[in-house]
mmCIF file of C-alpha atoms in Angstrom:
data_model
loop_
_atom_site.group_PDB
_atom_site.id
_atom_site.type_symbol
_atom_site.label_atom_id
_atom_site.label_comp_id
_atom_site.label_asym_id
_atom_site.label_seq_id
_atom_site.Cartn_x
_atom_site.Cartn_y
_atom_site.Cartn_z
ATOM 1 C CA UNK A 96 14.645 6.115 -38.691
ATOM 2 C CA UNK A 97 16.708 9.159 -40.141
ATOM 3 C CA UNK A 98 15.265 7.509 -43.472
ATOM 4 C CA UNK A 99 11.831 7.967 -41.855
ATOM 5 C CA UNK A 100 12.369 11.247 -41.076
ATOM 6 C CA UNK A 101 14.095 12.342 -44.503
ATOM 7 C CA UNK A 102 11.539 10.690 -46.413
ATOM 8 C CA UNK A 103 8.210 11.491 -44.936
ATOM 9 C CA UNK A 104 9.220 15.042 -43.650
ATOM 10 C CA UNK A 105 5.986 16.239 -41.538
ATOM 11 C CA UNK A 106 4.177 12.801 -42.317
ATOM 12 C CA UNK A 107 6.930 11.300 -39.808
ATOM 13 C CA UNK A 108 4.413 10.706 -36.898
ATOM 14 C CA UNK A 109 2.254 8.055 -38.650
ATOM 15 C CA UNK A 110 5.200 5.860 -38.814
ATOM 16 C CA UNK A 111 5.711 6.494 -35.110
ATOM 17 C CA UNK A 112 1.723 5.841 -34.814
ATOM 18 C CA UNK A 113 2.114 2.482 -35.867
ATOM 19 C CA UNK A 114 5.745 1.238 -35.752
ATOM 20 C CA UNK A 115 5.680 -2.371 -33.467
ATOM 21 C CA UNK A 116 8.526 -1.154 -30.875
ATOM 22 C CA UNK A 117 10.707 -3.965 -30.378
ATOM 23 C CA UNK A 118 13.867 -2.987 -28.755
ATOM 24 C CA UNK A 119 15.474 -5.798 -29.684
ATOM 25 C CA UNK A 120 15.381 -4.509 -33.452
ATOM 26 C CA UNK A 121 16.776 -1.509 -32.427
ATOM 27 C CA UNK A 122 20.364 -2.047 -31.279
ATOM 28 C CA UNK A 123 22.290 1.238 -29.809
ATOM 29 C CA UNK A 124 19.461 3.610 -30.808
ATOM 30 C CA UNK A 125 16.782 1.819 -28.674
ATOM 31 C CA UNK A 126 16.929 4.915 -26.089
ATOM 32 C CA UNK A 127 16.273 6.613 -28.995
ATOM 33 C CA UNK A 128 13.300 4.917 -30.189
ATOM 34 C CA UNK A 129 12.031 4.938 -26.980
ATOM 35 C CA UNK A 130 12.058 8.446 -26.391
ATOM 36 C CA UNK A 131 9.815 9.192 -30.411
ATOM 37 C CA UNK A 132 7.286 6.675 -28.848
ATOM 38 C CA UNK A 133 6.716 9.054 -26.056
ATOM 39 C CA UNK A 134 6.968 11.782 -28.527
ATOM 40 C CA UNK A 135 4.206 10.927 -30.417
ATOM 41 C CA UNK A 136 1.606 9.384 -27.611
ATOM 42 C CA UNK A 137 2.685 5.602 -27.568
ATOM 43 C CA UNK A 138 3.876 6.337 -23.845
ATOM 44 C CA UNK A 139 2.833 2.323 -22.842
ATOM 45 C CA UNK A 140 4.417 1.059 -25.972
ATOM 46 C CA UNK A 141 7.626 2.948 -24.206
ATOM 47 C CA UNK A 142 6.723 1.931 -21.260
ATOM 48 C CA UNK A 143 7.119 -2.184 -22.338
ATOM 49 C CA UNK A 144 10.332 -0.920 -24.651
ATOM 50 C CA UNK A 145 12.135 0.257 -21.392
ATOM 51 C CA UNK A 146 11.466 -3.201 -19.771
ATOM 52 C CA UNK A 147 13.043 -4.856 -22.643
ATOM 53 C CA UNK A 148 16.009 -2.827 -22.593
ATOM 54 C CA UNK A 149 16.101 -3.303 -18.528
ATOM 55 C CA UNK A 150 16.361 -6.952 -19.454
ATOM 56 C CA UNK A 151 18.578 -6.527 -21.918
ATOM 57 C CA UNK A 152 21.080 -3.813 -20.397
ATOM 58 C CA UNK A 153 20.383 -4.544 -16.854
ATOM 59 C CA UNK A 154 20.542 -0.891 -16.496
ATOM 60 C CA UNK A 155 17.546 1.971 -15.667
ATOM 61 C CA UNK A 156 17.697 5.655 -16.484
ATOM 62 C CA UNK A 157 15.617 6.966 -13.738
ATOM 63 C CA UNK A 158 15.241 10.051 -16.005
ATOM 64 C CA UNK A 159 13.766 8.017 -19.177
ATOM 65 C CA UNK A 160 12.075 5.973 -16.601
ATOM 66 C CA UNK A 161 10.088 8.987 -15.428
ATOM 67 C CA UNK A 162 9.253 11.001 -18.605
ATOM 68 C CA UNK A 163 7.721 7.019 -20.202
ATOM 69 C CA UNK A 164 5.599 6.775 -16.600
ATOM 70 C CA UNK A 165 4.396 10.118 -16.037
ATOM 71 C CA UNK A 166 3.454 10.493 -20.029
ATOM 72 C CA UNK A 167 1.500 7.041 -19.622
ATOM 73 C CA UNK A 168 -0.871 8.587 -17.108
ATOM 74 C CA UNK A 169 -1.536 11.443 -19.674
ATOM 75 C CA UNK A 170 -1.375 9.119 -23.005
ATOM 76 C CA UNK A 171 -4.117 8.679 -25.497
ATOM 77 C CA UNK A 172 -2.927 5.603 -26.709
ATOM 78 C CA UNK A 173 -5.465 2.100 -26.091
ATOM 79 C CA UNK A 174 -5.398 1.005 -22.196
ATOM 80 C CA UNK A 175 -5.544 -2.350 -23.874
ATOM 81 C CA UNK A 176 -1.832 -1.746 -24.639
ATOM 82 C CA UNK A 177 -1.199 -0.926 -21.122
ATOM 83 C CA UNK A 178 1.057 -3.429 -20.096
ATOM 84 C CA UNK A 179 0.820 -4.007 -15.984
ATOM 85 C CA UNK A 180 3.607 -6.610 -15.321
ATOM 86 C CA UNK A 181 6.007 -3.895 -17.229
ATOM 87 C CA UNK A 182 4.958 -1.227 -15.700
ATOM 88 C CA UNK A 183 5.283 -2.680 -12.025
ATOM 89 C CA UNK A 184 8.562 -3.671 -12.509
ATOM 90 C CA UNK A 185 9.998 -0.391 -13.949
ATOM 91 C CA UNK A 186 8.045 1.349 -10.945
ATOM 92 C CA UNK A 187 9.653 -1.087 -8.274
ATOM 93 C CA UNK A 188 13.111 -0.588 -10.391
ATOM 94 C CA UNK A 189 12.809 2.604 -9.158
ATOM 95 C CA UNK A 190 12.070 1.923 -6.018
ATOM 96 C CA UNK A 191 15.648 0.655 -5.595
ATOM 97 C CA UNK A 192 17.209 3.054 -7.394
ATOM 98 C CA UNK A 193 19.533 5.152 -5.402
ATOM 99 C CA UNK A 194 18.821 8.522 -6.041
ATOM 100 C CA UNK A 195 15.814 9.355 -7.131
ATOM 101 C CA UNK A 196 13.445 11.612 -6.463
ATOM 102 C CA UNK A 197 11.050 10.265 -3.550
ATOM 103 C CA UNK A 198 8.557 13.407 -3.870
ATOM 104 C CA UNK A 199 8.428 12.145 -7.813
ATOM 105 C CA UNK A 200 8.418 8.757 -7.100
ATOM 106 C CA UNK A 201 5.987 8.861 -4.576
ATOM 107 C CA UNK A 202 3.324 11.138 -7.272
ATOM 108 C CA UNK A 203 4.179 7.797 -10.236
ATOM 109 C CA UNK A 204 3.026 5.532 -7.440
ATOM 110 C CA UNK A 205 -0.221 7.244 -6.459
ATOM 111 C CA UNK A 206 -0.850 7.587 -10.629
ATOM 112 C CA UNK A 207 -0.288 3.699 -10.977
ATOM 113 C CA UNK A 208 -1.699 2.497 -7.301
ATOM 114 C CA UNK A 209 -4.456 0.454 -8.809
ATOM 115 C CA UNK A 210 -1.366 -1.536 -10.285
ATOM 116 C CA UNK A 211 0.778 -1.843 -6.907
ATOM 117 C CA UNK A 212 -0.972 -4.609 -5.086
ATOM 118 C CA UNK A 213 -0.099 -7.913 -3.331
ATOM 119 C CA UNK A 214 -1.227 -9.961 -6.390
ATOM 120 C CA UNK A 215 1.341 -7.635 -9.274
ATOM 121 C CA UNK A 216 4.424 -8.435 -7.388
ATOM 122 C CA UNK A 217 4.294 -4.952 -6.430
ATOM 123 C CA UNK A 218 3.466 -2.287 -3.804
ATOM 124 C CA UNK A 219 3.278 1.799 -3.349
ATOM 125 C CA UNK A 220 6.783 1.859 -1.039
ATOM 126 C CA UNK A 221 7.276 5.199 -1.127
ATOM 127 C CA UNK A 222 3.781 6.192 -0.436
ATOM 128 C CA UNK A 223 3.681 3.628 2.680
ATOM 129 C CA UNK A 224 6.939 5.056 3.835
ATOM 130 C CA UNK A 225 5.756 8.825 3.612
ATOM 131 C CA UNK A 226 2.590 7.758 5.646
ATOM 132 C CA UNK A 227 4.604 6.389 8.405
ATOM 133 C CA UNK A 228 7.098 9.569 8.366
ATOM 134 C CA UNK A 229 4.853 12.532 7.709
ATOM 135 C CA UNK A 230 1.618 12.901 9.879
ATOM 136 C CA UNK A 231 -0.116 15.430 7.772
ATOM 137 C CA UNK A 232 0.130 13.207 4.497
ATOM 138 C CA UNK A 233 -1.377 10.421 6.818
ATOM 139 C CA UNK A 234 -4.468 12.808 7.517
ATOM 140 C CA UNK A 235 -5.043 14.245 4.349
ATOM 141 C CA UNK A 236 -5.309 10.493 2.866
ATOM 142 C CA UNK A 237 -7.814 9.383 5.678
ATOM 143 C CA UNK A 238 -10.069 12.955 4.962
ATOM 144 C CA UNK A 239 -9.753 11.569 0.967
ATOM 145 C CA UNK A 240 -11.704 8.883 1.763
ATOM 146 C CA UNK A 241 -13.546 9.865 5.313
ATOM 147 C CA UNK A 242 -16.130 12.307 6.049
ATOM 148 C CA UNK A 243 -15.839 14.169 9.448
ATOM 149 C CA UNK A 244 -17.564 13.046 12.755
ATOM 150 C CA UNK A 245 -21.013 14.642 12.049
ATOM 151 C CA UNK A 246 -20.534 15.794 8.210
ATOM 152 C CA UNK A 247 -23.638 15.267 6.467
ATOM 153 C CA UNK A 248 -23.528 13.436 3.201
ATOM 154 C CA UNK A 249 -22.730 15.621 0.139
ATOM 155 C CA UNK A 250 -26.077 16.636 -1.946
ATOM 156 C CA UNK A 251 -23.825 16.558 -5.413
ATOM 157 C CA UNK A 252 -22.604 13.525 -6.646
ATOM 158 C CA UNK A 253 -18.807 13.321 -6.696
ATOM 159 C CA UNK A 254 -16.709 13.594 -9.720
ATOM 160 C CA UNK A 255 -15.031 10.619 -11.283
ATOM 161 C CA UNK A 256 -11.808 12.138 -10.470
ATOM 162 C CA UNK A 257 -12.742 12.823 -6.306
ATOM 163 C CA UNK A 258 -13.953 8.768 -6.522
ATOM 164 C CA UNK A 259 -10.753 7.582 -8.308
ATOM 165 C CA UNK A 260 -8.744 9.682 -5.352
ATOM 166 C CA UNK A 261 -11.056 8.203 -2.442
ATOM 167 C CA UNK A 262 -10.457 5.125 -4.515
ATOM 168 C CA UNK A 263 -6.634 5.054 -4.020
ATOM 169 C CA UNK A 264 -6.667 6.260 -1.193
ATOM 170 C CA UNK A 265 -8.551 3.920 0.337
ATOM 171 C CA UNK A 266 -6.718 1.144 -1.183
ATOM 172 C CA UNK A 267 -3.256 2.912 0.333
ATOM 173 C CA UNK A 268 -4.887 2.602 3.574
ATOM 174 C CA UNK A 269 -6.104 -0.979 3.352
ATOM 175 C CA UNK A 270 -2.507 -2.033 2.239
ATOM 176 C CA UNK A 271 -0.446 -0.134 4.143
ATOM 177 C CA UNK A 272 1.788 -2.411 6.128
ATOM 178 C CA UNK A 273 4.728 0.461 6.910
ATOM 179 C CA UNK A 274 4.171 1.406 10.442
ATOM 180 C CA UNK A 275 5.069 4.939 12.276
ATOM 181 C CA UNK A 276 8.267 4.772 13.995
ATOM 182 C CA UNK A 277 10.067 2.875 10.752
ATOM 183 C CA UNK A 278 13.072 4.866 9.535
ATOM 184 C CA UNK A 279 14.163 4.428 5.933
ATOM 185 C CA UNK A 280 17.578 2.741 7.287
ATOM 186 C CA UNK A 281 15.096 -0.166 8.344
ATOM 187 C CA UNK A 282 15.128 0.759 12.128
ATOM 188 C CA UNK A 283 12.283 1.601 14.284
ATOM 189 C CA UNK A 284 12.582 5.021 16.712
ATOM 190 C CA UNK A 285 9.985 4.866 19.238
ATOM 191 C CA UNK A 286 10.160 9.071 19.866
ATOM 192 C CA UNK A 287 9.057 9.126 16.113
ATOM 193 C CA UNK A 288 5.852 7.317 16.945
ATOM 194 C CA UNK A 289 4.983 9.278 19.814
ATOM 195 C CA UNK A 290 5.704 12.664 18.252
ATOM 196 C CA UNK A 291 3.764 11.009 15.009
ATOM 197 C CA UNK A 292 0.501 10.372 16.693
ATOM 198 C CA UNK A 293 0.402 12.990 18.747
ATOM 199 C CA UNK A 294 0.514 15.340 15.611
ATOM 200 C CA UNK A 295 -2.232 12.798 14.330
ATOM 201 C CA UNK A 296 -4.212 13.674 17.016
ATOM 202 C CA UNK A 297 -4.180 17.356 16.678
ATOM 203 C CA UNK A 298 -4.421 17.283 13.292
ATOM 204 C CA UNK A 299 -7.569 15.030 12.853
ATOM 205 C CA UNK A 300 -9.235 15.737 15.818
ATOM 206 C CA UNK A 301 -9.541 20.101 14.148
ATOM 207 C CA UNK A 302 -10.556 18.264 11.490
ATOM 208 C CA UNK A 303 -13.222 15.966 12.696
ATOM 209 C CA UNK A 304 -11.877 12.318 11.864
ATOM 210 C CA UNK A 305 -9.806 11.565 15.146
ATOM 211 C CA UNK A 306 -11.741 8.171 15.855
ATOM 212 C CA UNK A 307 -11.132 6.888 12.475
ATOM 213 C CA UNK A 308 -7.221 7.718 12.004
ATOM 214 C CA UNK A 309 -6.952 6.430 15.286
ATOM 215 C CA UNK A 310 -8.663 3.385 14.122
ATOM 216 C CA UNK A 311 -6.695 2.605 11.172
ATOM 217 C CA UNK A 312 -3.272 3.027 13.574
ATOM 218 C CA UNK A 313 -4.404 0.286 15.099
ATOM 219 C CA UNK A 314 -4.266 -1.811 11.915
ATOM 220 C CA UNK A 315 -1.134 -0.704 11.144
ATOM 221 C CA UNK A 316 0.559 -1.171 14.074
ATOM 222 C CA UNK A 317 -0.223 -4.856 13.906
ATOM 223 C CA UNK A 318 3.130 -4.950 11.059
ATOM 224 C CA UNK A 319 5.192 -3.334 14.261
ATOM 225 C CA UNK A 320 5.862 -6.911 14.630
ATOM 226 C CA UNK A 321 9.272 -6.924 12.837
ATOM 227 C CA UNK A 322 10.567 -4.650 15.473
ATOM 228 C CA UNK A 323 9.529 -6.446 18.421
ATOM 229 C CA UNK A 324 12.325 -7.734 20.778
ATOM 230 C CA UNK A 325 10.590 -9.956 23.524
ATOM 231 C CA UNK A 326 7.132 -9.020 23.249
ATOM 232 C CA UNK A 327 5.022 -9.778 20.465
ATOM 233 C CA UNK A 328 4.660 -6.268 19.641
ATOM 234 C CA UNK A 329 7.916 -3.768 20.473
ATOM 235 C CA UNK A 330 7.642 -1.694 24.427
ATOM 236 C CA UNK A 331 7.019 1.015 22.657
ATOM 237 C CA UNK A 332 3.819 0.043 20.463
ATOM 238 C CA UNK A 333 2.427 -1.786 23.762
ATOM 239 C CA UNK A 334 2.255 1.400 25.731
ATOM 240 C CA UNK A 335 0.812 3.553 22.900
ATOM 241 C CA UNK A 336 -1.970 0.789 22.536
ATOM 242 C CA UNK A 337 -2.524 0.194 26.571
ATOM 243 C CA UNK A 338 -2.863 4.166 26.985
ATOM 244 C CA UNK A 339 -6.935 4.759 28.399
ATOM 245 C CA UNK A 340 -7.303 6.927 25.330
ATOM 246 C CA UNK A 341 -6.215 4.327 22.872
ATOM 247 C CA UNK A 342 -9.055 2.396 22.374
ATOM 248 C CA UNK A 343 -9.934 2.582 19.256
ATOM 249 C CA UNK A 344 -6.266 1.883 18.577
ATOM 250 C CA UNK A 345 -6.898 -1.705 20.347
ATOM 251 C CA UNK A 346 -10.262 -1.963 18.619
ATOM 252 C CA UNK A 347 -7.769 -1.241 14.699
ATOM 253 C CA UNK A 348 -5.396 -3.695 15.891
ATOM 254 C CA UNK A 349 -8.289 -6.314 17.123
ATOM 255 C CA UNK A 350 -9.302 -6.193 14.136
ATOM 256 C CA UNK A 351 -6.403 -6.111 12.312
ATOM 257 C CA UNK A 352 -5.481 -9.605 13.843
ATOM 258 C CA UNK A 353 -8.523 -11.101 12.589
ATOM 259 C CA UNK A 354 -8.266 -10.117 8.899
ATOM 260 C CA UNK A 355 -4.356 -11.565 9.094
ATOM 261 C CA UNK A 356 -5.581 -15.129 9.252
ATOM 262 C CA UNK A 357 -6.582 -14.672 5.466
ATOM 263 C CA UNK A 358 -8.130 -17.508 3.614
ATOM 264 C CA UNK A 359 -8.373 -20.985 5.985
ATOM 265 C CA UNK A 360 -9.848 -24.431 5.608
ATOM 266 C CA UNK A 361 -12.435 -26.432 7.834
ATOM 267 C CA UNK A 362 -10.528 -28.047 10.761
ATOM 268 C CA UNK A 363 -13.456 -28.754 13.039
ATOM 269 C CA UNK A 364 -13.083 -25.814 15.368
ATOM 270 C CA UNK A 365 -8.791 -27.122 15.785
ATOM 271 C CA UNK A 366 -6.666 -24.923 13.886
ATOM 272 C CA UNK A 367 -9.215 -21.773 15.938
ATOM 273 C CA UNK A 368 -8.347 -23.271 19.397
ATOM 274 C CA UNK A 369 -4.787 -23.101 17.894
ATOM 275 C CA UNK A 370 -5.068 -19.402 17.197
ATOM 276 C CA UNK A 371 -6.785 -18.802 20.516
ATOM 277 C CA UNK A 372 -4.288 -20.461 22.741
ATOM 278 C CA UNK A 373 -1.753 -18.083 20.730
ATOM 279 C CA UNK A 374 -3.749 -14.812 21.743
ATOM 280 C CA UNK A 375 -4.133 -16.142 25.435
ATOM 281 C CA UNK A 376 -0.165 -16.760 25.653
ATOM 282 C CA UNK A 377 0.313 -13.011 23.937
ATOM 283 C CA UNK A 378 -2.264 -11.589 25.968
ATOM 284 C CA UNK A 379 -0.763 -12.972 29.474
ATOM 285 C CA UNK A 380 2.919 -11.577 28.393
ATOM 286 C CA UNK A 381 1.777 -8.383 28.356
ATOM 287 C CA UNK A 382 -0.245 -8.310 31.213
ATOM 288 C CA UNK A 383 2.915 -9.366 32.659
ATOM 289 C CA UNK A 384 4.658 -6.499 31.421
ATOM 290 C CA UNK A 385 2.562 -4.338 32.281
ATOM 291 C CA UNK A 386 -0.040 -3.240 29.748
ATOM 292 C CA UNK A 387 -2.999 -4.691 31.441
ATOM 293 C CA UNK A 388 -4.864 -2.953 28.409
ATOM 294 C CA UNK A 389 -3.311 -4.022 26.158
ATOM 295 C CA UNK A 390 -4.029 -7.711 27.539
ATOM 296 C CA UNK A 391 -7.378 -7.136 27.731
ATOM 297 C CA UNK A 392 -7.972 -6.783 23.810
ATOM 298 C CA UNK A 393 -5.744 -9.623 23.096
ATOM 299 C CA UNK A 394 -7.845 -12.131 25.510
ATOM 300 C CA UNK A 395 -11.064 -11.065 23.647
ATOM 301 C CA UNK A 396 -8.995 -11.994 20.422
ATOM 302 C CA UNK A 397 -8.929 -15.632 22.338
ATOM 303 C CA UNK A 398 -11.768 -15.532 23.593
ATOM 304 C CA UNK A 399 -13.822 -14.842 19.974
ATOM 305 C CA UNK A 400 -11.694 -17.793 18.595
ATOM 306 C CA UNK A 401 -12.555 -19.971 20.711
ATOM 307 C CA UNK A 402 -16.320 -19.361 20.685
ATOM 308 C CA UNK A 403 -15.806 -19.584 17.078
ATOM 309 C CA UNK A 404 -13.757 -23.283 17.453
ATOM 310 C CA UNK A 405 -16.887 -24.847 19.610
ATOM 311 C CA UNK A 406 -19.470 -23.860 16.961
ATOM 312 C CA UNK A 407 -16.804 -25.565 13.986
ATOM 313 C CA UNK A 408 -16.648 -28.362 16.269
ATOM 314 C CA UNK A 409 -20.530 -28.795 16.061
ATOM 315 C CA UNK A 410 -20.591 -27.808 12.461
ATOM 316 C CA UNK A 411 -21.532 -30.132 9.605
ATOM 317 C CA UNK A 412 -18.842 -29.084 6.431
ATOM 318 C CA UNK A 413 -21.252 -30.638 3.778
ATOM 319 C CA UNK A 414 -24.165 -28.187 5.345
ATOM 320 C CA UNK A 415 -24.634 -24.743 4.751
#
């Protein structure tokens, strides 16, 4: 490389342009080599080098790590030579850094969120963690992708950039499994959620879009599960959900419980009176306890399964 640079002076950058980036070639200098990728715009080239060396060192410098990200957002080189698997896994090596910067972290997530799904080993944990700690974040991501209670359409078509943020934005919604009340030590505090959605509900009823963050609670609040002690869901969640103004909450976590099941085979209406029976037992617990409410969405949980298990039964599998 110092030959590079001795003999072709200026001209340096087209063997940068081109050169195939194997770390492995490069012995003690690969940092090096890493860093003139980014240099001269082969940031997902880098991007693949740094996995390499991960492998190879079993080390990450968050630093390096950054700069080869964030210049892979901006980069001109082909997308075809973005590689996905190698960027996930220097994103989630972050992730478990200790260290790093979350508010930095947190932006190289939302650039790379199309990437950070269920199905690339990955997922946007610092985003999903800010939701569940900062209520203002939450409502600025729901007003990304939601127009407010009465807001007429807008007459201009949006630009590709406001549909690629609606876009994530959405898709950090959908997958958001990090509920309010979690603290980053892994524990849940039940004043959190409280003093969470009640700045939820200021915030996004001024701004029009109360029923729909209230909605999407609900769905999140079905992952409170973890936490629970006796209850299906923890004391804590119950009462939020059984309070009379809560019902869209219910109606989020309703369906929330449906779209869990995920993909299923044809049982003949069994594996639904399964499910239902499941609902009915949840359902009477926390009547029992108390939330009456609560109760009330669960049973029509059991009560749609089971409506759904005596048309299966009647159902012919090789008919459409």
């Amino acid at each position: 490389w110092d030959r590079v640079a001795d003999t072709l002076g200026d001209e340096a950058a087209g063997y940068w342009k081109n050169a195939g980036g194997n770390i492995y070639e490069a012995g003690d200098d690969a940092v090096l080599g890493i860093k003139l990728l980014i240099q001269h715009d082969r940031a997902h080239s880098a991007v693949r080098g740094l996995q390499s060396l991960q492998h190879k060192t079993k080390d990450l410098d968050p630093e390096l790590a950054f700069l080869a990200l964030e210049s892979a957002l901006k980069t001109h080189e082909d997308l075809n030579r973005l590689d996905a698997h190698a960027t996930v896994e220097i994103i989630t090596a972050l992730q478990k850094h200790q260290g790093v910067d979350q508010e930095r972290l947190s932006i190289v997530e939302w650039g790379y969120l199309p990437l950070l799904g269920r199905y690339c080993r990955g997922s946007p944990r610092t985003l999903e963690k800010k939701l569940a700690l900062d209520p203002e974040f939450y409502c600025e991501v729901i007003r990304m992708v939601f127009r407010a209670r009465g807001e007429a359409p807008p007459e201009e078509e949006p630009t590709e950039r406001a549909k690629n943020m609606a876009q994530n934005a959405y898709k950090l919604l959908h997958d958001w499994h990090v509920p309010p009340g979690s603290l980053p030590d892994g524990t849940f505090d039940s004043d959190h959620l409280v003093t969470w959605i009640d700045k939820v509900k200021e915030i996004a009823g001024a701004s029009g879009h109360l029923k729909v963050a209230l909605q999407r609670i609900g769905h999140v609040l079905f992952y409170s599960q973890k936490f629970a002690d006796k209850l299906w869901l923890p004391d804590s969640v119950a009462r939020v959900l059984n309070q009379p103004d809560s019902e869209e909450m219910r109606r989020g976590l309703t369906l929330e419980c449906y779209n869990s099941r995920g993909v299923h085979g044809f049982t003949h209406g069994k594996e639904e009176l399964e499910i239902a029976a499941g609902y009915r037992s949840k359902a009477e617990e926390f009547e029992l306890a108390g939330f009456p409410r609560l109760a009330v969405a669960l049973r029509g949980i059991a009560e749609s399964y089971e409506r759904d298990a005596e048309r299966e039964a009647k159902r012919n599998p090789y008919e459409d």
